Each structure stands twice: as C-alpha cells, then as structure tokens.
Amino acid sequence: MMFFRFVICVMFFLVYLALSTRLVLCDTLPDIHSDNTSSLLSILEKFKGARNHESRPEGKQEARDYIIETFKKYGLHVWTERAKIGGNLFAENIVGMISSNRTGTADDQIVIVGAHYDTTKITTGIDDNGSGVTALLQVAKNIGKARCEVKNTILFVAFDFEEWTDECNDIACGSNRYVKNITSYLSKSGGTISGAIILETVLNHNSSADSEKLPNGFDKLLPDVYNEVKNDSMRGNFLAVTGRKESDKKLISLIAKHFLKDSNYRTQLIKVPIKGRPSSFPGSEYYNDLYRSDHYSFWEANASYSALMLTDTADFRGYMQRCYHKECDNLSHVKEDDLEFLRRSINAVIKTVLDLSEVDSCKSADVNFGGMSVTFNWFVILVMLLGTFLL
C-alpha cells in the first residue's frame, strides 16, 4: 500500500512540474522584495574597509571577489570589463546579466542597475558606497533567484573608479569607460537603454529637524525642492531621486510610485531642468552638485541615456557632513531606521526594474518557515512525501 501511495505522489508531482513550466498562478507575479534588515547589515559588513588601489588594494580585490561570487550564486551571467583610465591604471567594472529573448537584438531595451564599489584612500566606506553595493546585490539576488522571464535584458554593474584619481583627473572614470563599451555594443545590436538606476550612498536616514542641508543656490535653482525640504523642518528623511525633468521622467515616476512612504520615509524628487547632455545645455554648470556620481556618465553619452541617481544626499545630511570620505563613515552610525530606509529603497528599485524589464512570469517563489526559506517546488515535494508516510 505504501508503495502505491508513493507512486501516486510521484505522478502528481510530475503533472505539477509539467503545468508549472507553463502557468503563472493566478496570472500574478510573486512578491519579490529585499531581505530583512539583519541580512542587509551582514552584507554591509563585507564592505567595512577602504577599497582603494593605493591605500588598500586588497580591500578592493576582496570586494570584487564577493560581488562576482554573489552574482554567480544567483544565476547571473558574469564578466569583468577592464578599461584603461590613465597611466598604468585600469578600471575593473563587474557585470552580471539576466538575459531575455531580446538580448542582442534591436528590440532590446536594456535595464541597468549600478553602484560603485571603490572608495577614497582613508574612508571605511559604509555609506559611500558600501550601501549602494549592498542594494545592488540585493536587487540582483532577489530578481535572480526568482528566475523571472523578462522581455528586456537586465544588467547589474559594480563600477570601479567613481572616486577621483589623478590618473583620470575626474570622477566616474570607470562608468565613463563602461558607457563607451555598451554604446559600442548597442551600435551593433541596434538596441537601447531604457534606464539606468545608480545607487549612491543610500543608508543615512535622519528624521531630526535641521539634519539636512541643501547645495548653495537651491532656493533659486530648484525652489520647489527647497521649499518642500524646508517645510518638513529640513529633515533628512528622504531618498533623493535625481533625474532630468523630461529625459528621465519615466524613471522618476516609477521610483516615486514604488517607494513605500510614510511620515518618516519619503522620496524627494529632484527634477533637473536640463534635457539631453548637460554639457550641451546652457547654464548646466549651476547644477554641478547633482552630477557627482555614475549617472552623469549616462547623461553625457552621445545618446544621452535615461539615468537616475538615488542617494541620501551624502555630505549634505547628518553625520556624513563631517564623515564624508573619512574614517568615521563606518558601521558605528548604522541604526535600525537606516537599514529600514535602505530596505525600502531596494524594494522600490526591484519593482522599477521588473516594470522596465517587462517581466512575464517567474518560475520560483519562496515559502518561509520561521526564517528558513525553500523554493515552492521543494515545498511541494516535502508536503507530498510527508503525506505519503502519514496516510
């Protein structure tokens, strides 16, 4: 009798497998989201030392190894793009890809999520930019393990040399070289970039009054932004979503839509009144404080790709006003509300990426047992085997 019950269970599971490869339950997608805050903290701890080619090259290599290992662990196709940035110095940009049936074709509208993993010489680099890399890895992990079928390619990129170096004599040299590479690829494939989301210091949350500063001239350049922050008592409780008013309109609206807001967590939309390449726009130099990360490399490309910078405003907020690029940018400042801020930002990026990639279905959902997570397929197997021995 036991044997026949086992055979019936096996047959049932085979039928389930056949159906599950073709159907999405209720035509809905699983709720793909960030891990909990304790998991985020454990990832941040991997980035608690300088990652600089001069002061601590081993720290930079450790970061590279961890990023590559994580990308591979969750099923991404991974490669490194090495590019000369000046003298004998080379940037190593790490790319993880989720391909689609449009990959390599003119119909592909590539979605990019990026963050720089390098630091200046002396900083510990938790907020700048261990937080951005943590967010990047979380988005890659949770979309990757869901095994989603997407229409547009998703690229996760860890940029080298965002920070200033004498050999390049500029910031964002690594992403600048990356954009040149992908532009060359797109000129052959005919595809395009639907949007790049750059994660730049996304950990520092401060709901205290007067914890936020704004760049000089914001009251004149962007009076709406200035007044919104001022009317909220200059609190550093927001994710700054920085994009060009028209060129990045869709990206801005998607992040704003998907970020879970309440009285202590919100988005601040910073819509720069520039269209296309900033260097070709009269008066663009007045907005220099809004160009200070890898999104600028996408804006300045000949094609001027749509891109956003998501940030906690770095040296304009709270303790980072004195710890920016210093040793005190470390784990001692990290509180539960910072991790919750990071978690909400990650979730907004995940949902935006799924929208832009035009996800069709996902093959694997997770079932949780008090902190232990198993795939839905394994859950079905366990239930059937248990039933076999209990009947």
PDB file of C-alpha atoms in Angstrom, residues 44 123-131 201-208 210-213 236 312-335 337-339 341:
ATOM      1  CA  LEU A  44      27.241  45.847   4.734  1.00  0.00           C
ATOM      2  CA  THR A 123      37.372  56.156   4.359  1.00  0.00           C
ATOM      3  CA  THR A 124      35.828  52.957   5.690  1.00  0.00           C
ATOM      4  CA  GLY A 125      33.181  53.391   3.014  1.00  0.00           C
ATOM      5  CA  ILE A 126      29.998  52.068   4.626  1.00  0.00           C
ATOM      6  CA  ASP A 127      27.540  54.681   3.379  1.00  0.00           C
ATOM      7  CA  ASP A 128      29.773  55.737   0.465  1.00  0.00           C
ATOM      8  CA  ASN A 129      29.311  53.315  -1.089  1.00  0.00           C
ATOM      9  CA  GLY A 130      29.003  50.015   0.698  1.00  0.00           C
ATOM     10  CA  SER A 131      25.312  50.834   0.993  1.00  0.00           C
ATOM     11  CA  THR A 201      25.055  56.460  -0.666  1.00  0.00           C
ATOM     12  CA  VAL A 202      21.608  55.198   0.301  1.00  0.00           C
ATOM     13  CA  LEU A 203      21.915  54.366   4.023  1.00  0.00           C
ATOM     14  CA  ASN A 204      21.858  57.585   6.044  1.00  0.00           C
ATOM     15  CA  HIS A 205      18.349  58.332   7.330  1.00  0.00           C
ATOM     16  CA  ASN A 206      17.819  61.161   9.797  1.00  0.00           C
ATOM     17  CA  SER A 207      14.362  62.366  10.801  1.00  0.00           C
ATOM     18  CA  SER A 208      15.674  65.051  13.159  1.00  0.00           C
ATOM     19  CA  ASP A 210      17.769  70.545  10.630  1.00  0.00           C
ATOM     20  CA  SER A 211      19.655  67.330   9.826  1.00  0.00           C
ATOM     21  CA  GLU A 212      19.536  68.101   6.094  1.00  0.00           C
ATOM     22  CA  LYS A 213      21.466  70.715   4.136  1.00  0.00           C
ATOM     23  CA  GLY A 236      16.980  64.096   6.222  1.00  0.00           C
ATOM     24  CA  ASP A 312      20.690  60.002   0.794  1.00  0.00           C
ATOM     25  CA  THR A 313      22.461  63.235  -0.323  1.00  0.00           C
ATOM     26  CA  ALA A 314      25.852  62.098   1.068  1.00  0.00           C
ATOM     27  CA  ASP A 315      27.723  65.007   2.685  1.00  0.00           C
ATOM     28  CA  PHE A 316      24.581  67.134   2.975  1.00  0.00           C
ATOM     29  CA  ARG A 317      22.996  65.005   5.701  1.00  0.00           C
ATOM     30  CA  GLY A 318      23.609  64.304   9.383  1.00  0.00           C
ATOM     31  CA  TYR A 319      26.891  62.662  10.396  1.00  0.00           C
ATOM     32  CA  MET A 320      28.066  62.461   6.779  1.00  0.00           C
ATOM     33  CA  GLN A 321      28.558  66.232   6.809  1.00  0.00           C
ATOM     34  CA  ARG A 322      31.690  65.506   8.868  1.00  0.00           C
ATOM     35  CA  CYS A 323      32.358  61.852   7.896  1.00  0.00           C
ATOM     36  CA  TYR A 324      32.114  62.044   4.093  1.00  0.00           C
ATOM     37  CA  HIS A 325      35.281  60.404   2.700  1.00  0.00           C
ATOM     38  CA  LYS A 326      36.576  59.996   6.262  1.00  0.00           C
ATOM     39  CA  GLU A 327      37.247  57.019   8.539  1.00  0.00           C
ATOM     40  CA  CYS A 328      34.102  57.748  10.540  1.00  0.00           C
ATOM     41  CA  ASP A 329      31.901  56.646   7.611  1.00  0.00           C
ATOM     42  CA  ASN A 330      31.635  53.336   9.437  1.00  0.00           C
ATOM     43  CA  LEU A 331      29.208  50.860  10.982  1.00  0.00           C
ATOM     44  CA  SER A 332      29.032  52.697  14.315  1.00  0.00           C
ATOM     45  CA  HIS A 333      26.460  55.091  12.835  1.00  0.00           C
ATOM     46  CA  VAL A 334      24.160  52.422  11.406  1.00  0.00           C
ATOM     47  CA  LYS A 335      20.773  52.227  13.164  1.00  0.00           C
ATOM     48  CA  ASP A 337      15.942  53.141  10.774  1.00  0.00           C
ATOM     49  CA  ASP A 338      18.921  53.419   8.399  1.00  0.00           C
ATOM     50  CA  LEU A 339      18.535  49.754   7.463  1.00  0.00           C
ATOM     51  CA  PHE A 341      15.468  53.170   4.755  1.00  0.00           C
TER      52      PHE A 341
END
